[in-house]
Short mmCIF file of C-alpha atoms in Angstrom, two decimals:
data_model
loop_
_atom_site.label_atom_id
_atom_site.label_comp_id
_atom_site.label_asym_id
_atom_site.label_seq_id
_atom_site.Cartn_x
_atom_site.Cartn_y
_atom_site.Cartn_z
CA MET A 17 -49.54 -14.47 -4.93
CA ALA A 18 -49.12 -14.79 -1.20
CA GLY A 19 -45.56 -14.32 0.07
CA TRP A 20 -44.49 -12.37 -2.99
CA ILE A 21 -43.92 -8.65 -3.10
CA ALA A 22 -44.44 -7.07 -6.47
CA LEU A 23 -41.63 -4.61 -7.21
CA LYS A 24 -42.65 -1.93 -9.64
CA ILE A 25 -39.60 -0.41 -11.21
CA THR A 26 -40.53 2.94 -12.62
CA ARG A 27 -38.41 5.62 -14.24
CA GLU A 28 -38.84 7.80 -11.18
CA SER A 29 -37.65 5.11 -8.78
CA VAL A 30 -34.55 4.44 -10.90
CA ILE A 31 -33.74 8.17 -10.97
CA ARG A 32 -34.31 8.36 -7.22
CA VAL A 33 -31.89 5.48 -6.57
CA LEU A 34 -29.31 6.99 -8.94
CA LYS A 35 -29.60 10.34 -7.16
CA ILE A 36 -29.13 8.64 -3.79
CA LEU A 37 -26.01 6.88 -5.13
CA ALA A 38 -24.64 10.09 -6.66
CA PHE A 39 -25.16 12.13 -3.49
CA SER A 40 -23.70 9.42 -1.27
CA ALA A 41 -20.68 9.20 -3.61
CA SER A 42 -20.17 12.96 -3.31
CA ILE A 43 -20.39 12.79 0.47
CA GLY A 44 -18.11 9.71 0.46
CA VAL A 45 -15.38 11.46 -1.52
CA VAL A 46 -15.35 14.48 0.79
CA VAL A 47 -15.58 12.45 4.01
CA GLY A 48 -12.92 10.02 2.69
CA TYR A 49 -10.50 12.83 1.95
CA PHE A 50 -11.05 14.37 5.37
CA SER A 51 -10.69 11.05 7.19
CA PHE A 52 -7.28 10.66 5.48
CA TYR A 53 -6.55 14.33 6.28
CA VAL A 54 -7.02 13.77 10.03
CA THR A 55 -5.14 10.44 9.95
CA MET A 56 -2.16 11.42 7.78
CA PRO A 57 -2.01 15.24 7.62
CA SER A 58 1.67 15.20 6.66
CA VAL A 59 1.08 13.60 3.25
CA THR A 60 -2.31 14.95 2.25
CA VAL A 61 -2.42 17.48 -0.56
CA PRO A 62 -2.27 20.22 0.63
CA THR A 63 -0.05 19.19 3.53
CA THR A 64 -0.85 20.55 6.95
CA LYS A 65 0.88 20.60 10.32
CA ASN A 66 -2.16 21.17 12.48
CA PRO A 67 -5.23 19.32 11.24
CA SER A 68 -8.36 20.83 12.78
CA LEU A 69 -11.94 19.62 12.64
CA LEU A 70 -13.19 23.15 11.90
CA LEU A 71 -12.39 23.11 8.17
CA PRO A 72 -14.02 19.68 7.57
CA GLY A 73 -16.95 20.81 9.75
CA VAL A 74 -17.64 23.93 7.68
CA ILE A 75 -17.26 22.15 4.35
CA LEU A 76 -19.45 19.23 5.44
CA LEU A 77 -22.12 21.66 6.68
CA LEU A 78 -22.20 23.38 3.28
CA LEU A 79 -22.20 19.99 1.55
CA GLY A 80 -25.12 18.92 3.73
CA LEU A 81 -27.02 22.07 2.76
CA ILE A 82 -26.48 21.42 -0.96
CA VAL A 83 -27.31 17.71 -0.79
CA GLY A 84 -30.32 18.45 1.41
CA ALA A 85 -31.63 21.07 -1.03
CA LEU A 86 -31.36 18.62 -3.92
CA SER A 87 -32.66 15.53 -2.11
CA GLU A 88 -36.20 14.24 -2.61
CA SER A 89 -36.98 13.75 1.08
CA LEU A 90 -35.51 13.54 4.56
CA GLU A 91 -35.58 9.73 4.32
CA ASP A 92 -33.47 9.83 1.17
CA LEU A 93 -31.12 12.33 2.81
CA ALA A 94 -30.61 9.99 5.79
CA VAL A 95 -29.77 7.10 3.46
CA GLU A 96 -27.40 9.28 1.42
CA ILE A 97 -25.53 10.50 4.51
CA LEU A 98 -25.22 7.05 6.09
CA LEU A 99 -24.04 5.53 2.81
CA GLY A 100 -21.66 8.47 2.32
CA ILE A 101 -20.12 8.04 5.78
CA VAL A 102 -19.50 4.33 5.12
CA GLU A 103 -18.03 5.09 1.69
CA GLY A 104 -15.89 7.84 3.25
CA ALA A 105 -14.49 5.50 5.90
CA LEU A 106 -13.71 2.97 3.16
CA LEU A 107 -12.03 5.61 0.98
CA GLY A 108 -9.97 6.82 3.95
CA PHE A 109 -8.75 3.26 4.49
CA ILE A 110 -7.98 2.80 0.78
CA LEU A 111 -5.98 6.04 0.76
CA PHE A 112 -4.09 4.88 3.84
CA ILE A 113 -3.03 1.62 2.21
CA SER A 114 -2.54 3.21 -1.23
CA PRO A 115 1.26 2.62 -1.27
CA THR A 116 0.57 -1.12 -1.18
CA PHE A 117 -1.04 -0.91 -4.63
CA THR A 118 2.46 -0.55 -6.11
CA PRO A 119 4.19 -3.85 -6.87
CA GLU A 120 7.28 -2.90 -4.82
CA ILE A 121 5.50 -2.47 -1.49
CA GLU A 122 3.72 -5.40 0.09
CA ILE A 123 1.99 -5.67 3.44
CA PRO A 124 0.89 -9.16 4.50
CA PHE A 125 -2.41 -8.07 6.08
CA PRO A 126 -3.44 -4.57 4.90
CA GLN A 127 -6.93 -5.13 6.34
CA ASP A 128 -5.38 -4.88 9.82
CA TYR A 129 -4.98 -1.14 9.25
CA ILE A 130 -8.73 -0.61 8.95
CA PHE A 131 -8.92 -0.33 12.75
CA PHE A 132 -6.05 2.18 12.77
CA THR A 133 -7.76 4.40 10.22
CA LEU A 134 -11.19 3.96 11.82
CA ARG A 135 -9.84 4.88 15.25
CA SER A 136 -8.13 7.99 13.85
CA ALA A 137 -11.09 9.10 11.76
CA LEU A 138 -13.87 8.16 14.21
CA PRO A 139 -14.31 11.67 15.70
CA LEU A 140 -14.52 13.10 12.18
CA LEU A 141 -16.98 10.43 11.03
CA ILE A 142 -19.28 11.02 14.01
CA LEU A 143 -19.05 14.83 13.96
CA GLY A 144 -19.14 14.88 10.15
CA GLY A 145 -22.26 12.72 10.09
CA ALA A 146 -24.00 14.97 12.62
CA THR A 147 -22.94 18.11 10.71
CA LEU A 148 -24.19 16.65 7.44
CA PHE A 149 -27.54 15.82 9.05
CA VAL A 150 -27.90 19.35 10.45
CA GLY A 151 -26.92 20.96 7.13
CA GLY A 152 -29.04 18.47 5.21
CA PHE A 153 -32.09 19.17 7.36
CA PHE A 154 -31.92 22.89 6.68
CA GLY A 155 -31.08 22.23 3.04
CA THR A 156 -34.14 20.01 2.64
CA TYR A 157 -36.27 22.65 4.31
CA ALA A 158 -34.89 25.30 1.94
CA GLY A 159 -35.44 23.02 -1.06
CA GLU A 160 -39.06 22.35 -0.12
CA HIS A 161 -39.61 26.03 0.60
CA MET A 162 -38.32 26.88 -2.86
CA ALA A 163 -40.55 24.23 -4.41
CA VAL A 164 -43.66 25.43 -2.60
CA ARG A 165 -42.96 29.07 -3.52
CA SER A 166 -42.57 28.06 -7.12
CA ALA A 167 -45.95 26.72 -8.23
CA LYS A 168 -44.76 25.36 -11.54
CA SER A 169 -41.65 23.62 -10.34
CA PRO A 170 -41.68 19.80 -10.67
CA PHE A 171 -40.83 19.56 -6.99
CA ALA A 172 -43.99 21.46 -6.10
CA GLU A 173 -46.04 19.19 -8.35
CA ASP A 174 -44.63 16.21 -6.47
CA LEU A 175 -45.59 17.81 -3.20
CA ASN A 176 -49.09 18.51 -4.48
CA THR A 177 -49.43 14.93 -5.64
CA VAL A 178 -48.34 13.65 -2.25
CA SER A 179 -50.72 15.95 -0.43
CA LYS A 180 -53.65 14.90 -2.63
CA ARG A 181 -53.10 11.27 -1.75
CA MET B 25 -37.84 37.25 -2.96
CA ARG B 26 -40.14 36.02 -5.70
CA LEU B 27 -39.34 32.49 -6.80
CA ASP B 28 -40.69 31.34 -10.11
CA ALA B 29 -40.04 27.94 -11.68
CA ARG B 30 -37.24 29.26 -13.88
CA ARG B 31 -35.37 30.77 -10.95
CA VAL B 32 -35.75 27.56 -8.92
CA ALA B 33 -34.44 25.57 -11.85
CA ARG B 34 -31.44 27.92 -12.07
CA ILE B 35 -30.72 27.51 -8.36
CA ARG B 36 -30.97 23.73 -8.68
CA ILE B 37 -28.57 23.73 -11.65
CA PHE B 38 -26.18 25.93 -9.70
CA LEU B 39 -26.34 23.51 -6.74
CA TRP B 40 -25.75 20.53 -9.04
CA VAL B 41 -22.73 22.22 -10.63
CA THR B 42 -21.35 23.19 -7.21
CA LEU B 43 -21.81 19.65 -5.89
CA THR B 44 -20.12 18.15 -8.96
CA SER B 45 -17.24 20.63 -8.73
CA VAL B 46 -16.73 19.96 -5.01
CA SER B 47 -16.75 16.20 -5.65
CA LEU B 48 -14.21 16.54 -8.47
CA VAL B 49 -11.92 18.79 -6.40
CA PHE B 50 -11.95 16.37 -3.48
CA ALA B 51 -11.50 13.36 -5.77
CA ALA B 52 -8.44 15.09 -7.28
CA ALA B 53 -7.10 16.00 -3.81
CA SER B 54 -7.58 12.38 -2.67
CA THR B 55 -5.74 11.05 -5.72
CA LEU B 56 -2.88 13.51 -5.26
CA SER B 57 -2.67 12.65 -1.56
CA ALA B 58 -2.47 8.93 -2.36
CA LEU B 59 0.26 9.60 -4.95
CA ASN B 60 2.18 11.79 -2.51
CA TYR B 61 1.95 9.15 0.22
CA THR B 62 3.07 6.47 -2.24
CA ASP B 63 6.05 8.62 -3.30
CA VAL B 64 7.12 9.03 0.34
CA ALA B 65 6.82 5.28 0.91
CA MET B 66 8.78 4.57 -2.29
CA ALA B 67 11.51 7.02 -1.25
CA LYS B 68 11.87 5.20 2.06
CA LEU B 69 12.19 1.93 0.18
CA GLU B 70 14.38 2.94 -2.75
CA ILE B 71 17.06 5.20 -1.23
CA TYR B 72 20.28 3.27 -1.52
CA PRO B 73 23.37 4.51 0.35
CA VAL B 74 26.70 2.73 0.03
CA ALA B 75 29.87 3.55 1.94
CA ASP B 76 33.28 2.36 0.80
CA LEU B 77 35.83 2.68 3.58
CA ASN B 78 39.57 3.15 3.31
CA ILE B 79 41.82 3.19 6.40
CA THR B 80 45.43 4.27 6.54
CA ALA B 81 47.72 4.70 9.53
CA SER B 82 50.56 7.09 10.23
CA ASP B 83 53.31 7.09 12.86
CA LEU B 84 53.41 3.34 13.33
CA GLY B 85 56.38 1.63 14.94
CA PRO B 86 59.20 0.01 12.89
CA SER B 87 57.43 -3.35 12.76
CA ASP B 88 53.94 -1.88 12.32
CA GLU B 89 53.11 -1.85 16.01
CA VAL B 90 50.66 0.77 17.20
CA LYS B 91 52.15 3.57 19.30
CA ASP B 92 50.57 6.29 21.42
CA ASN B 93 51.00 8.87 18.69
CA THR B 94 49.69 6.62 15.87
CA ILE B 95 46.79 8.08 13.94
CA PHE B 96 44.35 6.03 11.87
CA HIS B 97 42.85 8.01 9.02
CA TYR B 98 39.37 6.95 7.93
CA VAL B 99 38.01 8.03 4.56
CA ALA B 100 34.50 6.84 3.74
CA SER B 101 33.52 7.32 0.15
CA VAL B 102 29.73 7.55 0.23
CA ASN B 103 27.34 7.17 -2.69
CA ILE B 104 23.66 7.84 -2.10
CA THR B 105 21.34 6.88 -4.93
CA ASN B 106 17.88 8.43 -4.87
CA PRO B 107 15.74 6.94 -7.67
CA SER B 108 12.52 8.16 -6.03
CA ARG B 109 10.39 11.16 -6.97
CA LYS B 110 11.05 12.88 -3.63
CA ASP B 111 13.96 15.09 -2.61
CA VAL B 112 15.78 13.71 0.39
CA LEU B 113 17.93 15.48 2.95
CA LEU B 114 20.91 13.68 4.43
CA GLN B 115 20.95 14.40 8.16
CA PHE B 116 24.03 12.47 9.26
CA ILE B 117 26.06 9.31 8.86
CA LYS B 118 27.27 7.42 11.91
CA TYR B 119 29.95 4.81 12.02
CA GLN B 120 31.02 2.14 14.46
CA GLY B 121 34.24 0.16 14.02
CA TRP B 122 34.65 -3.23 15.63
CA VAL B 123 37.80 -5.36 15.77
CA ARG B 124 38.09 -9.05 16.51
CA ASP B 125 39.39 -9.16 20.06
CA TYR B 126 42.17 -11.80 19.90
CA LEU B 127 43.34 -10.61 23.30
CA LEU B 128 40.02 -11.34 25.01
CA GLU B 129 39.71 -14.69 23.23
CA ASN B 130 43.17 -15.63 24.49
CA LEU B 131 42.62 -14.39 28.03
CA THR B 132 39.37 -16.31 28.51
CA HIS B 133 40.91 -19.52 27.08
CA SER B 134 38.21 -20.15 24.49
CA GLN B 135 35.32 -19.40 26.81
CA VAL B 136 34.63 -16.61 24.36
CA PRO B 137 35.32 -18.29 21.01
CA LEU B 138 34.87 -15.18 18.93
CA ALA B 139 34.98 -11.75 20.56
CA PHE B 140 34.65 -8.33 19.03
CA SER B 141 35.33 -4.99 20.66
CA MET B 142 34.05 -1.65 19.54
CA ILE B 143 36.96 0.68 19.09
CA VAL B 144 35.56 3.53 17.04
CA ALA B 145 32.25 4.76 18.38
CA ASP B 146 29.94 7.13 16.61
CA PRO B 147 32.05 9.69 14.82
CA SER B 148 29.34 11.40 12.82
CA CYS B 149 29.63 12.92 9.41
CA GLN B 150 27.19 15.74 8.83
CA PRO B 151 27.33 17.40 5.46
CA ALA B 152 25.48 20.68 6.05
CA ASP B 153 21.97 20.51 4.57
CA TYR B 154 22.91 17.92 2.04
CA LEU B 155 20.02 17.65 -0.39
CA ILE B 156 19.75 14.64 -2.69
CA VAL B 157 17.23 15.66 -5.30
CA ALA B 158 14.85 13.20 -6.95
CA ASN B 159 16.34 10.79 -9.51
CA SER B 160 19.94 11.63 -8.71
CA VAL B 161 23.11 10.24 -7.17
CA LYS B 162 25.28 12.14 -4.68
CA HIS B 163 28.86 11.32 -3.94
CA PHE B 164 30.91 12.73 -1.08
CA HIS B 165 33.57 11.83 1.45
CA CYS B 166 33.43 11.48 5.21
CA ILE B 167 36.82 11.88 6.84
CA TRP B 168 37.74 11.36 10.46
CA ASN B 169 40.74 10.34 12.54
CA PHE B 170 41.06 7.72 15.20
CA SER B 171 43.82 8.56 17.65
CA LYS B 172 44.52 8.78 21.35
CA THR B 173 43.40 12.41 21.44
CA ASP B 174 40.15 11.65 19.61
CA ASN B 175 39.06 8.62 21.63
CA SER B 176 41.40 7.67 24.44
CA GLY B 177 39.56 4.58 25.74
CA GLY B 178 38.85 3.08 22.34
CA PHE B 179 42.36 3.79 21.10
CA GLU B 180 44.01 2.10 24.12
CA ARG B 181 41.83 -0.95 23.60
CA ALA B 182 42.65 -1.05 19.89
CA LYS B 183 46.35 -0.61 20.58
CA ASP B 184 46.37 -3.53 23.05
CA ILE B 185 44.49 -5.84 20.67
CA MET B 186 46.58 -4.91 17.61
CA ASN B 187 49.93 -5.16 19.38
CA PHE B 188 48.90 -8.47 20.97
CA ALA B 189 47.90 -9.90 17.58
CA LEU B 190 51.14 -8.68 16.03
CA ALA B 191 53.35 -10.04 18.82
CA ASN B 192 51.62 -13.43 19.18
CA PHE B 193 50.29 -14.26 15.72
CA GLY B 194 52.27 -11.98 13.45
CA LEU B 195 49.09 -10.24 12.28
CA GLY B 196 49.57 -6.57 11.45
CA TRP B 197 46.65 -4.17 11.88
CA ARG B 198 45.72 -4.61 8.21
CA GLN B 199 45.26 -8.36 8.70
CA LEU B 200 42.86 -8.06 11.63
CA GLU B 201 39.21 -8.93 11.26
CA LEU B 202 37.36 -5.62 11.22
CA THR B 203 33.63 -4.95 11.13
CA HIS B 204 32.27 -1.65 9.92
CA PHE B 205 28.78 -0.51 10.73
CA PHE B 206 27.29 2.55 9.06
CA VAL B 207 23.97 4.21 9.84
CA PHE B 208 22.58 6.71 7.35
CA MET B 209 19.84 9.04 8.57
CA LEU B 210 17.88 10.82 5.87
CA LEU B 211 14.70 12.85 5.76
CA VAL B 212 12.10 13.11 3.00
CA THR B 213 11.58 16.81 2.34
CA GLY B 214 8.16 18.44 2.30
CA VAL B 215 6.73 16.07 4.91
CA PRO B 216 6.26 17.75 8.30
CA SER B 217 7.21 15.65 11.31
CA ASP B 218 6.53 17.82 14.38
CA TYR B 219 3.26 16.34 15.55
CA THR B 220 1.60 15.61 18.84
CA GLY B 221 -1.53 13.55 19.29
CA PRO B 222 -2.75 10.01 18.82
CA ASN B 223 -0.81 9.17 15.63
CA SER B 224 2.20 11.34 16.42
CA ALA B 225 4.70 8.45 16.67
CA TYR B 226 3.77 7.26 13.19
CA LEU B 227 3.71 10.78 11.74
CA ILE B 228 7.08 11.71 13.25
CA GLU B 229 8.70 8.56 11.86
CA LEU B 230 7.08 8.84 8.43
CA PRO B 231 9.64 11.10 6.69
CA VAL B 232 12.64 9.55 8.47
CA ILE B 233 14.76 7.10 6.49
CA ARG B 234 17.25 4.95 8.38
CA LYS B 235 19.51 2.69 6.36
CA GLU B 236 22.30 0.50 7.69
CA GLN B 237 25.35 -1.09 6.17
CA LEU B 238 27.39 -3.81 7.83
CA THR B 239 30.62 -4.97 6.19
CA THR B 240 33.34 -7.23 7.50
CA TRP B 241 36.93 -7.31 6.37
CA PRO B 242 38.08 -10.88 6.91
CA GLY B 243 41.27 -11.05 8.90
CA GLY B 244 44.00 -13.63 9.16
CA SER B 245 43.76 -16.66 11.41
CA PRO B 246 45.77 -16.66 14.60
#
């Protein structure tokens, strides 16, 4: 039928989407914590006096390597990182307004603070995103290298299938 | 290094476990941070200091007039209730005493219908490192004197107003309208405040608790 796109939902595509969601959630939790860490270092657990971008940078690089090694492709990795950054920014904002979830504390317009948290966490979000991409790129390369070296691995079979097409 | 399918599978499982562990650790840290932040905010809201003031005077004149050697003794009985889950440190208590200035009202012939003058300015009460632990109540006394040697300017002003009210309206110093203003400065412990940078103003103020109490003792009418 003209104008219609047939969507074929296969088991593989569902697993792929679930993996993308899981990886982006992992990235989102870590980025969210660190965006709160740079905004409110005095109340994060553990508390710090001098928040630096080095610690988040190293951890996000390692996270990128892991996620990259487990991701299906670079396209998936890009989606996971972008989704993760958005989720992280949202989590950072939710952590910032967390006292308002108690019935005693009320703020008329908590959404106004989204700009405050975004402004504080923007350097982390930009640098963190770049670090994740760098780590993810090398992780994906390592993952594909492992798959190619291992002839029987399912990843290698996928690669073979793609190359045959 | 030789990589067979089994070894690759092991590496992938290890990476999955690591990723899950990292996510759980950061989820726990985020939750604890939110709870900690909420506790600090609740402490700022729930701390409840109350000061009950008692004033006596010594060396008054025969008809209760204020003399140069009169001393007013202030005893503030302070109760600080801390129902929060955070320990709080009392930094200091400041007090200001104001008296209704019948003299000024009379001199300006009702141009100033109701005047008040500050006579006792900022004697501070600083219990050394006074810690009010979570879910507790602390009780202590702040004692200070108000005399010519302690505050010459304020005492002269008070003496003029009190003696004027006594001579013209028959109001002794106990019947004067007095206003008492207390400021309690407290600090939530475990929250650093020495920051510089874009959010430093907010971070410096975060652990600071400032509470005020304003009470008026109604005086007699002239």
